[in-house]
Coordinates of C-alpha atoms in Angstrom, one line a residue:
M1 CA -28.3 -21.8 5.1
N2 CA -31.2 -21.0 2.4
R3 CA -31.0 -21.5 -1.4
T4 CA -30.9 -17.8 -2.2
W5 CA -28.1 -17.1 0.6
T6 CA -26.3 -19.7 -0.8
A7 CA -26.5 -18.2 -4.1
V8 CA -25.2 -14.9 -3.2
V9 CA -22.2 -16.8 -1.5
V10 CA -21.4 -18.7 -4.8
A11 CA -21.9 -15.5 -6.8
V12 CA -19.1 -13.6 -4.6
V13 CA -16.5 -16.2 -4.6
L14 CA -17.1 -16.3 -8.4
A15 CA -16.4 -12.6 -9.0
G16 CA -13.4 -12.9 -6.6
G17 CA -12.0 -15.4 -8.6
A18 CA -12.7 -13.7 -11.9
A19 CA -10.9 -10.7 -10.5
L20 CA -7.9 -12.8 -9.8
A21 CA -7.7 -14.6 -13.0
Q22 CA -7.6 -11.3 -14.4
G23 CA -4.5 -10.7 -13.0
R24 CA -5.2 -7.8 -10.4
N25 CA -6.8 -7.0 -7.3
A26 CA -10.0 -5.2 -8.3
A27 CA -12.6 -5.5 -5.5
P28 CA -15.1 -8.5 -6.4
R29 CA -18.2 -7.5 -7.5
V30 CA -20.7 -8.3 -4.5
P31 CA -24.3 -8.8 -5.2
S32 CA -26.4 -6.1 -3.4
V33 CA -27.4 -8.2 -0.4
T34 CA -28.0 -4.8 1.9
K35 CA -29.7 -6.7 4.8
F36 CA -28.3 -9.9 6.6
A37 CA -28.6 -11.5 10.1
L38 CA -25.5 -13.3 11.6
V39 CA -27.0 -15.9 13.9
G40 CA -25.9 -18.3 16.3
G41 CA -22.5 -17.4 17.5
T42 CA -21.0 -16.5 20.6
L43 CA -20.0 -12.4 20.1
I44 CA -17.3 -10.7 21.8
D45 CA -18.4 -7.4 20.9
G46 CA -15.3 -5.3 21.9
T47 CA -16.8 -3.8 24.8
A48 CA -16.3 -4.8 28.6
A49 CA -19.5 -6.9 28.2
A50 CA -19.5 -10.7 28.6
P51 CA -19.4 -12.8 25.5
L52 CA -23.0 -13.3 24.5
R53 CA -24.2 -16.7 23.3
N54 CA -26.2 -17.6 20.7
S55 CA -25.9 -14.2 19.1
V56 CA -27.6 -12.2 16.6
V57 CA -26.3 -9.6 14.8
L58 CA -28.4 -7.6 12.2
V59 CA -26.5 -5.9 9.7
N60 CA -28.5 -3.1 7.3
G61 CA -26.3 -1.4 4.8
E62 CA -23.1 -0.4 6.4
R63 CA -24.3 -0.3 9.7
I64 CA -25.3 -2.6 12.4
E65 CA -28.9 -2.4 13.2
R66 CA -29.4 -4.5 16.5
V67 CA -27.8 -6.7 18.1
G68 CA -29.3 -9.8 20.6
T69 CA -29.8 -13.5 21.3
V70 CA -32.0 -16.0 19.1
A71 CA -34.5 -15.7 22.2
D72 CA -35.3 -12.0 22.0
L73 CA -33.8 -11.2 18.6
P74 CA -36.1 -12.7 15.6
V75 CA -34.7 -12.2 12.4
P76 CA -37.0 -10.1 10.4
A77 CA -38.6 -10.4 7.1
G78 CA -36.2 -9.7 4.2
Y79 CA -33.1 -10.1 6.0
Q80 CA -30.8 -13.1 5.1
T81 CA -29.7 -15.7 7.5
V82 CA -26.1 -16.6 7.7
S83 CA -25.3 -18.9 10.4
T84 CA -22.6 -18.4 12.6
E85 CA -23.3 -21.6 14.8
G86 CA -19.9 -22.7 16.2
M87 CA -18.2 -19.9 15.8
T88 CA -17.0 -16.9 17.5
V89 CA -18.0 -13.2 16.1
I90 CA -15.7 -10.5 17.0
P91 CA -15.1 -6.8 15.6
G92 CA -13.1 -6.7 12.7
L93 CA -9.1 -6.6 13.5
W94 CA -7.3 -3.6 13.6
D95 CA -3.5 -3.7 12.3
M96 CA -1.7 -1.0 13.9
H97 CA 1.6 -1.4 11.9
V98 CA 2.2 -2.5 8.6
H99 CA 4.0 -1.6 5.4
L100 CA 1.6 -1.9 2.1
L101 CA 4.9 -1.4 0.1
Y102 CA 6.7 -4.9 1.2
A103 CA 5.6 -8.1 0.5
G104 CA 8.0 -10.4 2.5
H105 CA 11.3 -9.9 0.2
T106 CA 14.8 -10.2 2.4
N107 CA 16.4 -7.1 0.7
L108 CA 14.6 -3.9 1.4
Q109 CA 17.3 -1.8 -0.6
Y110 CA 17.0 -4.1 -3.4
W111 CA 13.1 -4.1 -3.3
H112 CA 12.9 0.0 -3.3
N113 CA 15.5 0.2 -6.0
T114 CA 13.4 -2.2 -8.2
Y115 CA 9.7 -2.4 -7.4
T116 CA 8.9 1.2 -6.3
S117 CA 7.4 2.1 -9.4
R118 CA 4.9 -0.7 -9.0
F119 CA 3.8 -0.1 -5.3
E120 CA 0.6 1.5 -6.0
R121 CA -0.8 -0.5 -8.7
E122 CA 0.4 -4.2 -8.0
I123 CA 2.2 -4.9 -4.8
M124 CA -0.1 -2.7 -2.3
P125 CA -3.5 -4.1 -3.7
A126 CA -2.0 -7.6 -3.1
N127 CA -1.5 -6.8 0.5
T128 CA -4.9 -5.1 1.3
G129 CA -6.6 -8.1 -0.5
Q130 CA -4.7 -10.6 1.5
L131 CA -5.1 -8.4 4.8
V132 CA -8.8 -8.1 4.5
R133 CA -9.1 -11.7 3.9
A134 CA -7.5 -12.3 6.8
G135 CA -9.9 -10.4 9.2
V136 CA -8.0 -7.5 9.4
T137 CA -10.6 -4.8 8.1
S138 CA -8.6 -1.5 9.2
V139 CA -4.8 -0.9 9.4
R140 CA -2.6 1.9 10.1
D141 CA 0.4 2.1 7.3
L142 CA 3.5 3.6 9.3
G143 CA 5.9 4.1 5.9
A144 CA 5.1 4.5 2.4
P145 CA 5.2 6.9 -0.7
P146 CA 2.7 9.5 -0.4
D147 CA 1.2 9.2 -3.7
A148 CA 1.0 5.6 -3.6
V149 CA -0.4 5.2 -0.2
F150 CA -3.1 7.7 -0.3
A151 CA -4.2 6.9 -3.9
V152 CA -4.6 3.0 -2.6
K153 CA -6.1 4.4 0.5
Q154 CA -8.8 6.4 -1.6
R155 CA -9.0 3.0 -4.1
T156 CA -10.3 1.0 -1.0
A157 CA -12.5 3.6 0.4
S158 CA -13.9 3.8 -2.8
R159 CA -14.2 -0.4 -3.1
E160 CA -12.5 -0.2 -6.5
V161 CA -9.8 -2.0 -4.7
L162 CA -10.6 -4.8 -2.2
G163 CA -9.2 -3.9 1.1
P164 CA -9.3 -2.4 4.8
T165 CA -9.8 1.0 6.2
I166 CA -6.4 2.4 5.8
Y167 CA -4.9 5.2 7.8
A168 CA -1.5 6.1 6.6
A169 CA 1.2 8.2 7.4
G170 CA 3.0 8.7 4.3
P171 CA 6.8 8.9 4.5
Q172 CA 8.7 8.4 7.9
I173 CA 10.2 11.6 9.1
T174 CA 13.8 11.4 10.0
H175 CA 16.8 13.5 9.7
E176 CA 18.8 11.7 6.9
P177 CA 17.5 8.8 5.1
P178 CA 19.4 6.8 2.5
E179 CA 19.5 7.8 -1.0
W180 CA 17.4 4.2 -1.6
A181 CA 14.7 5.4 0.8
R182 CA 14.0 8.6 -0.1
F183 CA 10.7 8.0 -1.1
Y184 CA 9.6 6.7 2.1
R185 CA 11.7 8.7 4.1
W186 CA 11.7 12.4 4.3
G187 CA 14.7 14.2 5.7
V188 CA 14.4 17.3 7.7
A189 CA 16.9 20.0 8.5
G190 CA 15.7 22.1 11.4
P191 CA 12.5 22.8 13.1
A192 CA 11.1 25.0 10.0
D193 CA 11.6 22.2 7.8
A194 CA 10.0 19.8 9.8
T195 CA 6.9 21.6 10.6
A196 CA 6.9 21.8 6.6
K197 CA 6.8 18.2 5.8
A198 CA 4.5 17.5 8.5
K199 CA 2.1 19.8 7.3
R200 CA 2.9 18.7 3.9
L201 CA 1.8 15.0 4.9
L202 CA -1.2 16.6 6.7
D203 CA -2.6 18.4 3.9
A204 CA -2.2 15.2 2.0
G205 CA -4.6 13.0 4.4
A206 CA -2.1 11.7 6.7
D207 CA -4.0 10.2 9.5
V208 CA -0.8 9.8 11.8
L209 CA 2.9 11.0 11.6
K210 CA 6.1 8.6 11.8
I211 CA 9.3 9.5 13.1
T212 CA 12.2 6.9 12.8
D213 CA 15.8 7.1 14.1
A214 CA 14.6 10.0 16.2
E215 CA 18.1 9.9 17.9
G216 CA 19.6 11.7 14.7
M217 CA 17.1 14.1 15.2
T218 CA 17.1 17.4 17.5
V219 CA 14.6 17.5 19.8
D220 CA 13.5 20.7 18.3
E221 CA 12.7 18.9 15.2
I222 CA 10.6 16.3 16.8
R223 CA 8.8 19.1 18.5
A224 CA 7.7 20.7 15.3
V225 CA 6.5 17.5 14.0
T226 CA 4.3 16.8 17.0
A227 CA 3.1 20.4 17.5
E228 CA 1.7 20.3 14.1
A229 CA 0.1 16.8 14.0
H230 CA -1.4 17.6 17.7
A231 CA -2.7 20.8 16.3
R232 CA -4.8 18.7 13.9
G233 CA -5.8 15.8 16.5
K234 CA -3.4 13.7 14.9
L235 CA -0.8 11.1 16.9
V236 CA 2.6 11.2 16.1
A237 CA 4.3 7.6 16.5
A238 CA 8.1 7.0 16.9
H239 CA 10.8 3.9 16.9
G240 CA 11.3 2.7 20.5
R241 CA 14.3 0.6 19.7
T242 CA 17.0 2.2 21.4
V243 CA 17.3 4.0 24.7
A244 CA 17.8 7.5 22.9
E245 CA 15.0 6.9 21.0
I246 CA 12.6 6.3 23.7
K247 CA 14.0 9.5 25.5
I248 CA 14.3 12.0 22.9
G249 CA 11.0 11.0 21.7
L250 CA 9.4 11.5 25.4
E251 CA 10.8 14.8 25.2
G252 CA 9.8 15.8 22.2
G253 CA 6.2 14.6 22.7
V254 CA 5.6 11.7 20.6
D255 CA 2.4 9.7 21.3
E256 CA 3.5 6.2 20.9
F257 CA 6.6 4.2 20.4
E258 CA 7.1 0.9 17.8
H259 CA 8.7 -2.0 18.7
I260 CA 10.4 -3.6 21.6
G261 CA 14.5 -2.8 21.4
V262 CA 15.7 -6.4 21.5
G263 CA 20.0 -6.1 22.2
N264 CA 19.7 -2.2 22.1
T265 CA 18.6 -1.7 25.7
G266 CA 19.7 -4.3 27.7
E267 CA 17.8 -7.2 29.1
E268 CA 15.2 -4.6 30.9
Y269 CA 14.5 -0.8 30.1
P270 CA 16.7 1.1 32.6
A271 CA 15.2 2.7 36.0
D272 CA 15.4 6.3 34.4
V273 CA 13.3 4.9 31.1
I274 CA 10.7 3.7 33.3
A275 CA 10.4 6.6 35.5
A276 CA 10.3 8.7 32.3
L277 CA 7.4 6.7 30.9
Q278 CA 5.5 6.7 34.4
A279 CA 6.0 10.7 34.5
R280 CA 4.5 10.8 30.8
V281 CA 1.6 8.8 32.1
A282 CA 1.0 10.5 35.1
S283 CA 0.6 13.6 33.0
G284 CA -2.8 12.6 31.7
R285 CA -2.0 12.5 28.2
P286 CA -1.9 8.8 27.0
L287 CA 1.2 7.0 26.0
Y288 CA 1.2 3.8 23.5
W289 CA 3.2 1.4 22.6
T290 CA 3.1 -1.1 20.0
P291 CA 5.6 -3.5 20.9
T292 CA 5.4 -6.0 17.2
V293 CA 6.2 -8.7 18.9
G294 CA 4.9 -11.6 16.6
L295 CA 7.8 -12.4 14.1
P296 CA 10.7 -12.4 16.5
L297 CA 8.9 -14.9 18.8
S298 CA 7.9 -16.9 15.9
G299 CA 11.8 -17.1 15.2
D300 CA 12.2 -20.6 16.5
A301 CA 9.0 -21.9 15.0
M302 CA 10.2 -20.3 11.9
R303 CA 13.4 -22.0 11.9
A304 CA 12.4 -25.3 12.7
N305 CA 9.9 -25.6 10.1
P306 CA 10.2 -22.7 7.5
E307 CA 6.9 -23.8 5.7
S308 CA 4.7 -21.3 6.3
L309 CA 6.8 -19.5 3.9
D310 CA 5.6 -21.4 1.2
D311 CA 1.9 -20.7 2.0
P312 CA 0.2 -19.7 -1.7
A313 CA -1.6 -17.5 0.5
N314 CA 1.2 -15.4 1.0
Y315 CA 1.5 -14.4 -2.8
R316 CA -2.1 -14.1 -3.5
G317 CA -2.8 -11.0 -5.9
L318 CA 0.8 -10.8 -6.6
P319 CA 2.4 -10.9 -10.1
P320 CA 4.4 -14.2 -10.4
L321 CA 7.5 -12.5 -11.2
I322 CA 7.6 -10.7 -8.2
A323 CA 6.3 -13.5 -6.3
N324 CA 8.6 -15.8 -7.5
D325 CA 11.3 -12.8 -6.6
V326 CA 10.1 -12.9 -3.0
K327 CA 10.1 -16.4 -2.8
Q328 CA 13.8 -16.8 -4.1
S329 CA 14.9 -14.4 -1.4
L330 CA 13.2 -16.0 1.1
A331 CA 15.4 -19.6 0.3
M332 CA 18.0 -19.0 2.7
F333 CA 15.8 -16.9 5.2
R334 CA 16.2 -18.0 8.9
P335 CA 15.0 -15.9 11.5
Q336 CA 17.4 -15.2 14.6
P337 CA 16.3 -17.3 18.0
A338 CA 13.6 -15.7 19.8
P339 CA 14.5 -13.7 22.7
V340 CA 11.7 -14.6 24.5
A341 CA 12.6 -13.9 28.1
V342 CA 14.1 -10.4 27.0
I343 CA 10.5 -9.5 25.3
T344 CA 8.6 -10.7 28.3
R345 CA 10.6 -8.5 30.9
K346 CA 10.0 -5.3 28.4
V347 CA 6.7 -6.0 28.1
A348 CA 5.8 -6.5 31.5
Q349 CA 7.6 -3.3 32.5
L350 CA 5.7 -1.3 29.7
K351 CA 2.3 -2.3 31.3
A352 CA 3.6 -1.8 35.3
A353 CA 4.6 1.7 34.0
G354 CA 0.6 2.2 32.7
V355 CA 1.5 2.1 28.9
R356 CA -1.3 1.1 26.8
L357 CA -0.6 -1.5 24.3
L358 CA -1.6 -1.9 21.0
V359 CA -1.6 -4.9 18.4
G360 CA 0.9 -4.0 15.4
T361 CA 2.9 -6.5 13.5
D362 CA 5.0 -4.6 11.3
A363 CA 3.8 -6.5 8.4
G364 CA 5.4 -6.7 5.2
L365 CA 8.9 -7.4 6.5
A366 CA 10.5 -11.0 5.6
G367 CA 8.6 -13.9 7.2
N368 CA 6.1 -11.4 8.0
F369 CA 3.4 -11.7 5.3
H370 CA 0.0 -9.5 5.6
G371 CA -2.3 -12.5 5.4
Q372 CA -0.4 -14.1 8.7
A373 CA 1.2 -11.4 10.6
L374 CA -2.0 -10.3 12.7
W375 CA -2.6 -14.1 14.2
Q376 CA 0.8 -14.6 14.8
E377 CA 1.3 -11.2 16.9
L378 CA -2.1 -12.3 18.8
D379 CA -1.2 -15.7 19.2
A380 CA 2.4 -14.7 20.6
W381 CA 0.8 -11.9 23.2
V382 CA -1.5 -15.0 24.8
R383 CA 0.6 -18.1 24.3
V384 CA 4.4 -16.3 25.0
L385 CA 2.9 -12.9 27.0
G386 CA 0.6 -14.2 28.9
V387 CA -2.1 -11.8 28.1
D388 CA -5.6 -13.4 28.4
A389 CA -7.2 -13.7 25.0
L390 CA -10.0 -11.5 25.6
T391 CA -7.7 -8.6 26.4
A392 CA -5.9 -9.4 23.5
L393 CA -8.7 -9.1 21.3
R394 CA -9.9 -5.9 22.6
A395 CA -6.7 -4.5 22.1
A396 CA -6.9 -5.7 18.6
T397 CA -10.3 -4.1 18.3
S398 CA -11.8 -1.5 20.3
G399 CA -8.5 -0.1 21.9
S400 CA -6.9 0.2 18.4
A401 CA -9.8 2.4 17.3
S402 CA -10.0 4.3 20.6
A403 CA -6.3 5.2 20.2
M404 CA -6.9 6.5 16.7
G405 CA -10.0 8.3 17.8
V406 CA -12.4 6.3 15.6
T407 CA -15.5 6.3 17.2
D408 CA -17.5 4.4 14.7
T409 CA -16.1 1.1 14.6
G410 CA -13.8 -1.4 16.6
T411 CA -16.8 -2.5 18.4
V412 CA -19.9 -4.7 17.5
V413 CA -22.5 -2.5 18.6
A414 CA -26.1 -1.2 17.2
G415 CA -25.1 1.9 15.1
K416 CA -21.4 0.9 14.4
V417 CA -20.1 0.4 10.7
A418 CA -20.7 -3.1 10.3
D419 CA -16.8 -4.3 10.7
I420 CA -17.3 -8.3 11.7
V421 CA -15.5 -11.5 11.6
A422 CA -16.5 -14.8 12.6
V423 CA -14.0 -17.5 13.2
R424 CA -14.6 -21.3 13.7
G425 CA -14.1 -22.4 17.3
D426 CA -13.6 -20.9 20.6
L427 CA -11.0 -18.0 20.3
L428 CA -10.9 -17.4 24.2
R429 CA -9.5 -21.1 24.3
Q430 CA -7.8 -21.3 21.5
I431 CA -6.6 -17.8 19.8
D432 CA -4.9 -19.0 17.0
L433 CA -8.2 -20.2 15.3
V434 CA -8.4 -16.5 14.3
R435 CA -6.0 -17.3 11.5
S436 CA -8.7 -18.6 9.4
P437 CA -11.9 -16.5 9.5
A438 CA -15.1 -18.0 8.0
I439 CA -16.7 -14.7 7.4
V440 CA -15.3 -11.4 6.9
V441 CA -17.7 -8.2 7.0
H442 CA -16.0 -4.9 6.3
R443 CA -18.6 -1.8 6.2
G444 CA -21.7 -3.6 5.6
R445 CA -20.4 -5.9 2.9
I446 CA -19.6 -9.7 3.2
V447 CA -16.0 -9.9 1.3
Q448 CA -15.4 -13.6 2.7

């Protein structure tokens, strides 16, 4: 690494540290290095291509200019060289299910009643910073107050706040939310109201819509939401934790389900549910499922050794009083034993039915910190569910981008936006190495 680039890295670190020392999560002032080359690592580019050894990735501004190897692509004059020797280079990761308003507290009702006014300026920016430093360069937020999440989405896009590219749903749509949840869940009363609420969210900038507790809604209300979203080319996600939610969601035309229903759907999905899933897949419309299994499948390890809850990185960027509040709530936190057999069987059923699995974490819930959630999810996919590492990485990159209809990121290919992560070691042999990215590039800028 040459002296010029070393000076750049030091400046970035000092600028980032100064921003944190000021107690807020403004994006660090990054020197204007607009041309650089990532040189030497094994590239897994997110496509069907085989891993590329001794890779060279040229970045010019926000875009990937060229991709090759050290044998056929010399670094042009004017480009800073950044060594990725000994590393695996992958596209920036996607987390398809986060909640930026949460920071790991165990009592969600208390959290909303106490901190709703502090979501936008303090809690959400802390979480966006944790995410991008963990190599997560794109996220879907599936439930938050609209003013807060759409504002943070714009502030990260303008680089005022450090964070990933955000695709946001705004409030979840339901029938009758509890009083404490009224800011992040909107109740609907009839199809006309459902249409109006969906339209308001989409007009405000929603990239996806989310339905919760669908069994409490009518199928016509759900159809009204999906019709409005589909008319604008947007997906509708819904919880899939019960048989009733799955059936009415399919009938209402939702595009994606969240979570694996443990205890609510038996030890495996009933035959009529599988038949309905197969029929939907056969219709030609894609059906997605984000199982969010990382947290429950980490339960046994977390019960045996809760040390991960104390990691200072979990609280990075949070005001000290809020961080301490979260820590105190976790003092007696003990997750339930992992229902490994049930989850494994149900995921296998979904794959056999032709459902497309996406990588999402439900980040923000107790024990599921934003900086840890994605690596835990990938580790669970590979180590417990038996998904090969290459497939898991593609699902967390190009597969997620494709599901969202995003064409300019998700792969490390010439012309795409430069969202790139480099991790020391061989991710195809040891997927949990992704927990500590050495280099994170977001929209052409090195943020770590």
